[in-house]
């Protein structure tokens, strides 16, 4: 076969698959979002945006992402650096740290619910220590801070490993000689981290952050398990439009808004962490 | 003043003894070359001096100060790495200025020093480029410039030219030697290439299996190898060896030839002679010619003497062919003798 066409032939099946099961449904969702039955309209968007819960769910989603992602980034970097320094037992530690990845997000939410709920571990522990007289319902409207904290903790516990595996792979690729050169020329361990590791890790950081930020805007099951209606988020509202209010058009509009935010942040991350022109990393 | 003293240094990796009994003094502004085959411990010794590796035993002193417990940056050293280690995410300018930035020198001082060494290394036109846009030779120059910019007491170089092609290597060899002589630094240079070592060194330390076998000037190492290993390692082709048996006091029998030698009670000695120190003559050792290689300037003849391979460098005008028998005489003052048990030279 002609070598010029071979690559295209080889990627054809995947392209076809994606068109059929991704692009086509996407077009359908977009069509649904921009129509209420009679021609093109922005009504769905106007409706969802003007609904009183929209600003709150938007604020909650962004706040959660802003609280969780930086902590996860710092933790993942720390853990990746530690794993990279290990000589023995490295694989075992990595397996243990990535266990939460194997648990579905709803299950993760339920695990943390078991900790925070009125008859949960936290209550029995605090009771046992004599810190409280009777069980407290932490996850109630009286403790919005605790609700937020519980959700953030569960998210950090659940999804830090996604960044970790990407960063471990990236750090492992940085030649040892760069660190030795930096050390000889007077860079402290911290300077070696900020001047060598971080810049050389940019491609991996991009991937890890984009992936994690997109997931953060799609947060749903953990919030549903721990916060219920106390902590509305964008994805939760989308679900409510589709299945509680049976308003497919509004749900589609919400989905597109989430997509737009994700794309926006992806572009920002790619821009901030771009490799200077000419530099090869 | 940066005299380097290495005292009783040893290094073990687990059960593996990489270095033992290393004692070496390198004078101020001396160009010392560590020469030896791959795996003999050259890099390990250099890295111990640099502080990238910790010695299992012994001390390292630089400029009269014990430094083996100090971090690399406090030792007054700079280093050129084998694979250059030029940072790919920084421009040539920032690479050269990296150490100066770490010392928090003011901007104009950094610019002044970077510009000076960049001119010295002929890379001043490349300062804005990244390492990915440089050739191997240019990257090498950046690595050297980065070390020079530190204005260190000591420059350590680990096979800095081994990744360059032959022509560039020859060019850089001369240039490096000149630049380092100008800079008044003490230099330790690791290589496995004896030509590089001979042409650059003030003194060569020949290393073998984690030990320094001989530390002397290039000509001394060549003329008076202190051990059989050195005799067989230095020189291309290396020295010829034959077994000598006693024939009276100070007299030794070598391949049918009686020669003056050391007064030794040994059962046998090893006789050694360089291929270029052999002459054709009426009387001498009978050598059966195996291979004739015309090398232009002279003829390299591989023969068999006493059942041993034996090489001679002869005049290129000679008509010698395979199967001929030559009569060779060693130049008396160039003969060296080694004790077969200790493998050390016997005077
Ligand atoms: N970090 C290390 N761990 C174990 N063995 C090592 C280590 N570094 C070097 N060695 C061993 O020590 C010996 C000397 O190594 P090296 O100094 O790099 O040799 P050279 O530079 O002369 O080629 C080699 O046999 C090498 O395998
Ligand atoms: Mg080496």
XYZ file of C-alpha atoms and ligand atoms in Angstrom:
656
model
C 0.000 0.000 0.000
C 1.085 3.560 -0.642
C 3.117 4.715 2.355
C 1.539 8.152 2.155
C -1.933 6.860 2.849
C -1.045 4.108 5.262
C -1.017 6.318 8.404
C -4.483 7.640 7.591
C -5.811 4.158 6.963
C -4.375 3.035 10.265
C -6.017 5.801 12.302
C -9.323 5.480 10.425
C -10.943 2.937 12.800
C -10.255 5.052 15.871
C -11.435 8.198 14.117
C -14.601 6.464 13.049
C -15.204 5.185 16.550
C -14.733 8.629 18.057
C -16.991 10.265 15.483
C -19.710 7.725 16.086
C -19.667 7.621 19.867
C -18.287 11.014 20.790
C -18.694 13.616 18.087
C -22.212 12.542 17.069
C -23.664 12.514 20.607
C -21.853 15.774 21.241
C -23.549 17.375 18.255
C -26.886 16.056 19.513
C -26.287 17.550 22.965
C -25.282 20.856 21.407
C -28.416 20.848 19.249
C -30.520 20.133 22.305
C -28.849 22.934 24.237
C -29.524 25.486 21.544
C -33.175 24.610 20.909
C -36.437 24.414 22.842
C -38.380 22.763 20.043
C -38.582 25.658 17.593
C -35.330 26.698 15.942
C -32.115 28.158 17.387
C -32.373 29.829 20.763
C -30.309 30.795 23.785
C -33.273 30.297 26.103
C -31.844 27.204 27.780
C -28.664 29.068 28.684
C -30.620 32.086 29.914
C -32.792 29.827 32.062
C -29.998 27.877 33.729
C -27.795 30.908 34.315
C -30.580 33.004 35.829
C -31.684 30.215 38.170
C -30.798 31.137 41.794
C -28.729 28.009 42.362
C -26.442 28.644 39.396
C -24.116 31.246 40.975
C -23.846 29.147 44.152
C -23.049 25.934 42.317
C -20.557 27.796 40.113
C -18.917 29.354 43.158
C -18.821 26.008 45.003
C -17.291 24.185 42.041
C -14.590 26.804 41.516
C -13.889 27.076 45.246
C -13.552 23.325 45.557
C -11.219 23.182 42.570
C -9.182 26.096 43.946
C -8.868 24.374 47.325
C -8.243 20.845 46.117
C -6.037 21.129 43.011
C -3.154 23.153 44.520
C -3.027 20.851 47.551
C -3.052 17.827 45.270
C -0.346 19.324 43.087
C 1.888 19.996 46.085
C 1.211 16.562 47.567
C 1.745 14.773 44.258
C 5.045 16.603 43.705
C 6.210 15.767 47.207
C 5.199 12.137 46.893
C 6.732 11.820 43.422
C 10.021 13.297 44.650
C 10.049 10.896 47.587
C 9.273 7.870 45.436
C 11.974 8.892 42.984
C 14.579 9.000 45.770
C 13.693 5.495 46.948
C 16.024 2.654 46.110
C 13.940 -0.245 47.362
C 10.224 -0.754 47.919
C 9.421 1.919 45.387
C 6.852 -0.148 43.503
C 5.115 -1.263 46.674
C 4.746 2.310 47.906
C 3.431 3.408 44.520
C 0.836 0.613 44.522
C -0.366 1.543 47.992
C -0.579 5.222 47.131
C -2.566 4.540 43.987
C -5.131 2.254 45.635
C -7.737 5.075 45.865
C -7.604 5.291 42.060
C -9.179 1.846 41.903
C -12.176 2.924 43.951
C -15.155 4.556 42.236
C -15.842 8.134 43.255
C -19.202 7.245 44.776
C -17.551 4.548 46.901
C -14.935 7.078 47.962
C -17.702 9.467 48.987
C -19.379 6.723 51.012
C -16.094 5.815 52.752
C -15.712 9.407 53.920
C -19.387 9.550 54.809
C -18.740 6.622 57.148
C -16.129 8.767 58.842
C -18.068 12.002 59.145
C -21.694 10.916 59.648
C -23.477 11.100 63.002
C -22.675 7.479 63.912
C -19.318 7.526 62.101
C -15.697 6.945 63.147
C -14.976 10.576 63.866
C -17.883 10.891 66.279
C -17.097 7.665 68.103
C -13.432 8.617 68.329
C -14.140 12.087 69.695
C -16.709 10.607 72.068
C -14.235 7.998 73.229
C -11.677 10.730 73.918
C -14.286 12.664 75.859
C -14.189 15.633 73.507
C -17.955 15.571 72.897
C -20.897 14.409 75.037
C -23.164 13.177 72.270
C -22.772 12.556 68.541
C -22.669 15.686 66.375
C -24.106 15.795 62.873
C -21.066 17.328 61.170
C -22.534 17.100 57.700
C -25.470 19.428 58.339
C -26.356 22.972 57.333
C -25.011 24.097 60.734
C -21.470 23.143 59.755
C -20.920 24.335 56.151
C -17.168 24.511 56.773
C -17.015 20.877 57.833
C -19.052 19.826 54.813
C -16.618 21.637 52.530
C -13.631 20.177 54.376
C -15.015 16.648 54.179
C -15.630 16.947 50.454
C -12.190 18.470 49.863
C -10.499 15.733 51.923
C -12.344 12.990 50.078
C -11.402 14.516 46.738
C -7.762 14.867 47.739
C -7.673 11.321 49.038
C -9.350 9.984 45.926
C -7.650 11.763 43.052
C -4.131 12.848 44.070
C -2.747 9.587 42.703
C -3.792 10.509 39.152
C -1.331 13.380 39.263
C 1.182 11.301 41.178
C 1.566 8.613 38.512
C 2.032 11.188 35.766
C 4.607 13.157 37.786
C 6.516 10.054 38.897
C 6.935 9.071 35.266
C 8.012 12.609 34.370
C 10.523 12.986 37.204
C 12.042 9.615 36.405
C 12.923 10.889 32.935
C 15.065 13.802 34.179
C 18.748 12.791 33.864
C 20.621 12.586 37.175
C 23.511 14.546 35.708
C 21.450 17.762 35.713
C 21.012 17.506 39.465
C 24.692 16.819 39.978
C 25.634 19.785 37.813
C 23.205 21.990 39.723
C 24.619 20.758 43.030
C 28.221 21.378 42.008
C 27.291 24.874 40.845
C 25.787 25.690 44.214
C 22.065 24.968 44.019
C 20.500 23.962 47.349
C 18.001 21.054 47.361
C 15.139 23.551 47.187
C 16.776 25.471 44.327
C 17.374 22.178 42.510
C 13.673 21.493 42.832
C 12.538 24.901 41.616
C 15.270 25.487 39.006
C 15.671 21.990 37.593
C 12.812 19.673 38.519
C 9.891 22.035 38.009
C 10.969 23.508 34.651
C 11.960 20.121 33.256
C 8.699 18.663 34.510
C 6.565 21.174 32.598
C 5.184 18.714 30.029
C 4.118 16.290 32.767
C 2.756 19.134 34.901
C 0.636 20.277 31.962
C -0.860 16.834 31.483
C -1.429 16.242 35.178
C -3.004 19.655 35.794
C -5.246 19.613 32.729
C -6.504 16.161 33.610
C -7.044 17.033 37.250
C -8.705 20.413 36.639
C -11.142 18.913 34.140
C -12.009 16.225 36.696
C -12.447 18.907 39.344
C -15.118 20.657 37.284
C -16.898 17.345 36.842
C -16.993 16.606 40.579
C -20.269 14.932 41.405
C -20.547 11.621 43.271
C -18.341 12.565 46.240
C -20.334 15.765 46.685
C -23.608 13.911 46.377
C -22.574 11.416 49.043
C -21.196 13.915 51.547
C -23.001 17.187 50.891
C -26.242 16.179 49.223
C -28.223 19.335 48.595
C -26.155 21.331 51.100
C -23.361 21.876 48.613
C -24.697 22.356 45.059
C -22.117 21.992 42.281
C -22.426 22.389 38.499
C -22.487 18.698 37.711
C -25.052 18.044 40.429
C -27.319 20.687 38.932
C -26.900 19.159 35.495
C -28.008 15.835 36.927
C -30.985 17.461 38.606
C -32.108 19.132 35.357
C -31.884 15.883 33.453
C -33.360 13.404 35.912
C -35.357 15.370 38.499
C -36.746 18.193 36.382
C -36.689 16.169 33.148
C -35.414 19.234 31.298
C -32.937 17.825 28.757
C -32.324 21.172 27.095
C -31.251 22.832 30.325
C -29.056 19.847 31.251
C -27.387 20.031 27.832
C -26.782 23.768 28.304
C -25.166 23.106 31.716
C -22.974 20.406 30.198
C -21.767 22.845 27.538
C -21.037 25.492 30.169
C -18.896 22.988 32.098
C -17.140 22.067 28.858
C -16.446 25.734 28.109
C -14.942 26.277 31.578
C -12.787 23.166 31.198
C -11.508 24.284 27.805
C -10.804 27.755 29.169
C -8.744 26.433 32.072
C -6.951 23.937 29.831
C -5.813 26.779 27.583
C -4.676 28.818 30.579
C -2.665 25.880 31.974
C -1.058 25.113 28.620
C -0.154 28.782 28.224
C 1.287 29.189 31.744
C 3.380 26.026 31.545
C 4.544 26.338 27.969
C 8.121 25.467 27.112
C 10.076 28.462 25.773
C 10.501 28.465 22.002
C 13.713 26.689 21.093
C 14.111 24.885 24.404
C 13.868 21.123 24.138
C 12.630 19.402 27.249
C 46.858 28.390 46.038
C 44.988 25.191 45.461
C 47.092 22.159 46.170
C 44.919 19.049 46.263
C 45.881 16.286 48.640
C 44.186 12.933 48.561
C 45.098 10.847 51.575
C 44.412 7.116 51.893
C 41.113 7.342 50.070
C 39.149 4.136 49.593
C 35.657 3.571 48.271
C 33.423 0.553 48.518
C 30.068 0.059 46.806
C 28.589 -2.687 48.958
C 31.148 -5.480 48.710
C 32.779 -4.034 45.634
C 36.083 -2.250 46.262
C 36.061 0.543 43.681
C 39.064 2.448 45.067
C 41.816 1.559 47.513
C 44.910 3.271 48.935
C 44.609 6.406 46.858
C 47.369 8.827 47.816
C 47.996 11.710 45.479
C 49.148 15.307 45.721
C 48.301 17.640 42.877
C 50.279 20.868 42.808
C 48.805 24.326 42.433
C 47.911 25.034 38.787
C 48.982 21.575 37.753
C 47.144 19.738 34.969
C 46.680 16.229 36.329
C 45.190 13.520 34.135
C 43.633 10.386 35.611
C 44.127 7.741 32.953
C 42.840 4.208 32.958
C 40.557 1.714 31.272
C 36.812 1.952 31.675
C 35.637 0.841 35.126
C 38.957 1.366 36.915
C 37.502 4.012 39.256
C 38.508 7.313 37.617
C 35.054 8.856 37.775
C 34.554 7.630 41.316
C 37.753 9.354 42.451
C 36.805 12.559 40.645
C 33.329 12.497 42.165
C 34.780 12.028 45.628
C 36.898 15.149 45.092
C 33.815 16.967 43.771
C 31.659 15.877 46.700
C 29.140 13.972 44.606
C 30.297 10.737 46.215
C 31.512 10.097 49.766
C 34.755 8.214 50.348
C 34.509 5.144 52.575
C 37.901 6.027 54.044
C 40.482 8.771 53.800
C 40.655 12.516 53.483
C 40.608 15.115 50.732
C 42.312 18.475 51.233
C 42.163 21.462 48.920
C 44.320 24.528 49.533
C 45.378 23.298 52.976
C 41.799 22.790 54.129
C 40.114 19.472 54.704
C 37.012 19.487 52.507
C 35.672 15.938 52.347
C 32.800 16.746 54.702
C 31.798 19.938 52.829
C 29.075 20.133 50.178
C 30.346 20.541 46.585
C 29.627 24.262 46.471
C 31.942 25.007 49.392
C 34.947 23.211 47.928
C 36.039 25.853 45.432
C 35.565 23.485 42.517
C 33.748 23.514 39.205
C 33.068 20.517 37.031
C 32.638 19.615 33.370
C 30.474 16.544 32.906
C 30.903 13.789 30.353
C 27.464 14.342 28.816
C 27.852 18.106 29.272
C 24.764 18.425 31.523
C 23.896 21.700 29.818
C 20.424 22.546 31.117
C 17.941 22.257 28.224
C 15.447 24.741 29.646
C 17.942 27.591 30.007
C 19.662 29.701 27.378
C 23.404 29.440 26.894
C 23.737 32.692 28.851
C 21.765 31.376 31.822
C 23.606 28.070 31.669
C 26.977 29.758 31.914
C 25.662 32.108 34.597
C 23.919 29.370 36.594
C 26.551 29.098 39.312
C 26.908 32.882 39.538
C 23.138 33.258 39.965
C 23.264 30.667 42.753
C 25.912 32.840 44.442
C 23.482 35.755 44.054
C 26.027 37.923 42.249
C 24.639 41.235 40.938
C 23.306 41.232 37.389
C 26.072 43.298 35.821
C 28.746 41.098 37.375
C 27.017 37.997 35.983
C 26.820 39.615 32.543
C 30.470 40.675 32.685
C 31.743 37.238 33.638
C 29.466 35.315 31.274
C 30.470 37.551 28.376
C 34.151 37.155 29.166
C 34.179 33.343 29.283
C 31.812 33.121 26.310
C 34.312 35.126 24.262
C 37.134 32.971 25.560
C 35.312 29.819 24.438
C 34.140 31.423 21.164
C 30.453 31.012 21.918
C 29.553 34.678 22.393
C 27.293 34.509 19.318
C 25.236 31.698 20.856
C 24.273 33.236 24.186
C 20.556 33.464 23.399
C 20.248 29.908 22.129
C 19.025 26.821 23.935
C 21.050 23.650 24.283
C 18.815 21.830 21.771
C 19.941 24.298 19.117
C 23.657 23.586 19.623
C 26.017 21.000 18.164
C 27.884 18.599 20.447
C 31.041 20.678 20.226
C 29.192 23.888 21.077
C 27.491 22.231 24.042
C 30.919 21.108 25.213
C 32.118 24.700 25.043
C 29.135 25.847 27.091
C 29.931 23.238 29.733
C 33.535 24.441 29.947
C 32.471 28.099 29.982
C 30.049 27.396 32.823
C 32.901 25.950 34.863
C 35.307 28.782 34.013
C 32.722 31.441 34.889
C 32.912 30.306 38.511
C 36.591 31.288 38.553
C 37.210 28.176 40.656
C 40.443 27.063 42.303
C 40.007 23.622 40.799
C 38.342 22.419 37.608
C 37.309 18.772 37.445
C 36.645 17.226 34.039
C 35.209 13.762 33.459
C 35.987 12.593 29.916
C 34.879 15.944 28.542
C 35.868 15.207 24.953
C 34.795 11.587 24.683
C 31.519 12.392 22.929
C 33.115 14.484 20.179
C 34.312 13.207 16.814
C 38.039 12.676 16.318
C 38.867 15.925 14.520
C 36.933 18.113 16.945
C 38.498 16.251 19.837
C 41.971 17.100 18.615
C 41.040 20.745 18.159
C 39.379 21.025 21.581
C 42.301 19.265 23.238
C 44.718 22.005 22.302
C 42.224 24.755 22.990
C 41.271 23.418 26.424
C 44.894 23.116 27.410
C 45.527 26.727 26.404
C 42.453 28.089 28.148
C 43.178 26.226 31.359
C 46.805 27.331 31.409
C 45.582 30.943 31.082
C 43.067 30.575 33.882
C 45.634 29.573 36.527
C 43.419 26.838 37.931
C 44.404 23.413 39.108
C 42.839 20.853 36.789
C 41.988 17.192 37.181
C 41.089 15.602 33.905
C 39.712 12.081 33.554
C 40.187 10.170 30.320
C 40.653 6.660 28.984
C 42.408 8.041 25.893
C 46.184 7.858 26.291
C 46.855 10.265 23.430
C 44.696 12.856 25.171
C 46.507 12.152 28.421
C 50.000 12.364 26.902
C 49.278 15.565 25.007
C 47.532 17.511 27.764
C 48.941 16.423 31.092
C 51.615 17.938 33.278
C 51.381 14.676 35.130
C 49.493 11.450 34.492
C 48.120 9.160 37.180
C 47.664 5.759 35.637
C 44.875 3.869 37.388
C 44.203 0.156 37.378
C 41.588 -1.764 39.353
C 40.945 1.039 41.805
C 44.585 1.854 42.484
C 47.018 4.454 41.202
C 49.824 2.467 39.610
C 52.050 5.372 38.644
C 51.853 9.145 38.861
C 54.496 10.874 36.776
C 55.094 13.153 33.802
C 53.904 11.821 30.434
C 57.432 11.166 29.200
C 58.372 9.394 32.427
C 55.268 7.201 32.252
C 56.171 6.381 28.679
C 59.884 5.797 29.149
C 59.930 4.331 32.633
C 56.668 2.566 33.326
C 56.600 1.649 36.995
C 54.662 -1.554 36.426
C 53.911 -4.039 33.690
C 50.353 -2.768 33.492
C 51.544 0.729 32.582
C 53.993 -0.652 30.025
C 51.226 -2.635 28.383
C 48.664 0.171 28.569
C 50.617 3.212 27.406
C 51.913 3.453 23.876
C 50.310 2.364 20.669
C 51.351 -0.331 19.997
C 52.308 -1.082 23.622
C 55.606 -2.539 24.873
C 56.737 -6.030 23.917
C 57.361 -8.557 26.674
C 59.606 -11.622 26.739
C 60.673 -13.921 29.563
C 64.314 -13.603 30.636
C 66.311 -16.260 32.459
C 69.472 -15.593 34.503
C 72.836 -15.980 32.769
C 75.309 -14.916 35.455
C 75.259 -11.829 37.681
C 73.560 -8.941 35.941
C 73.260 -11.015 32.791
C 70.001 -12.244 31.316
C 69.160 -14.583 28.491
C 66.295 -13.311 26.284
C 65.270 -15.245 23.172
C 68.774 -16.470 22.575
C 70.329 -13.084 23.257
C 72.505 -12.316 26.291
C 71.727 -8.868 27.712
C 72.940 -6.726 30.592
C 70.226 -6.434 33.186
C 69.537 -5.823 36.853
C 71.312 -7.779 39.581
C 68.414 -9.739 40.917
C 68.013 -13.116 42.528
C 64.734 -13.747 40.725
C 64.115 -17.008 38.879
C 62.939 -15.111 35.842
C 62.346 -11.493 34.871
C 60.147 -9.990 32.208
C 62.067 -8.133 29.562
C 60.206 -5.228 27.928
C 61.015 -3.070 24.936
C 59.021 -0.544 22.895
C 58.436 -1.504 19.236
C 60.212 1.652 18.059
C 63.323 0.811 20.109
C 64.215 -2.223 17.996
C 66.889 -2.193 15.273
C 67.694 -4.614 12.485
C 71.155 -6.080 12.921
C 73.435 -9.016 12.152
C 73.029 -10.571 15.575
C 69.940 -10.595 17.760
C 66.555 -12.152 18.288
C 65.127 -14.215 15.485
C 61.694 -12.816 14.568
C 59.375 -14.543 12.118
C 57.214 -11.957 10.325
C 53.457 -12.546 10.600
C 51.855 -9.269 9.523
C 53.264 -6.196 7.794
C 51.324 -2.921 8.135
C 52.703 0.067 6.198
C 51.670 3.157 8.172
C 53.187 5.767 5.884
C 55.849 7.207 8.150
C 57.014 3.741 9.135
C 56.308 0.065 8.993
C 54.553 -1.811 11.789
C 55.711 -5.405 11.703
C 54.093 -8.047 13.874
C 56.338 -11.066 14.331
C 56.810 -14.071 16.537
C 59.796 -14.242 18.850
C 60.222 -17.255 21.094
C 56.593 -18.173 20.503
C 55.401 -14.740 21.679
C 53.809 -11.974 19.605
C 56.289 -9.169 19.175
C 55.907 -5.863 17.348
C 58.563 -3.730 15.743
C 58.316 -0.285 14.177
C 60.785 -0.198 11.286
C 61.818 2.111 8.494
C 59.184 2.287 5.768
C 61.791 1.764 3.020
C 62.486 -1.798 4.155
C 61.248 -4.572 1.951
C 59.771 -6.931 4.513
C 57.143 -9.491 3.760
C 55.199 -12.148 5.589
C 57.266 -15.251 6.273
C 60.639 -13.421 6.376
C 62.868 -13.867 9.364
C 64.279 -10.676 10.866
C 67.125 -10.279 13.304
C 66.198 -7.623 15.872
C 68.312 -5.973 18.565
C 66.859 -3.893 21.362
C 68.391 -0.481 22.019
C 70.171 -1.192 25.337
C 69.231 2.021 27.218
C 65.526 1.541 26.399
C 65.162 -1.940 27.858
C 62.987 -2.206 30.968
C 62.737 -5.136 33.382
C 59.777 -6.246 35.460
C 59.450 -8.712 38.298
C 56.896 -11.297 37.138
C 55.608 -11.806 40.699
C 55.112 -8.217 41.862
C 54.797 -6.913 38.252
C 56.771 -3.838 39.398
C 59.765 -2.464 37.506
C 63.203 -3.706 38.542
C 66.145 -1.324 38.145
N 26.953 4.067 42.473
C 27.604 2.919 42.239
N 27.153 1.763 42.767
C 27.812 0.615 42.558
N 28.926 0.493 41.811
C 29.421 1.595 41.256
C 28.790 2.866 41.436
N 29.513 3.796 40.752
C 30.530 3.127 40.184
N 30.484 1.814 40.486
C 31.465 0.796 40.061
O 32.746 1.230 40.393
C 33.658 0.946 39.351
C 34.376 2.196 38.914
O 33.468 3.035 38.275
P 33.892 4.396 37.619
O 34.609 5.216 38.622
O 32.687 5.007 37.014
O 34.885 3.923 36.479
P 35.554 4.765 35.313
O 35.106 6.173 35.403
O 37.024 4.602 35.506
O 35.117 4.105 34.042
C 32.865 0.299 38.238
O 33.071 -1.093 38.297
C 31.445 0.644 38.555
O 30.591 -0.387 38.139
Mg 33.913 7.300 34.065
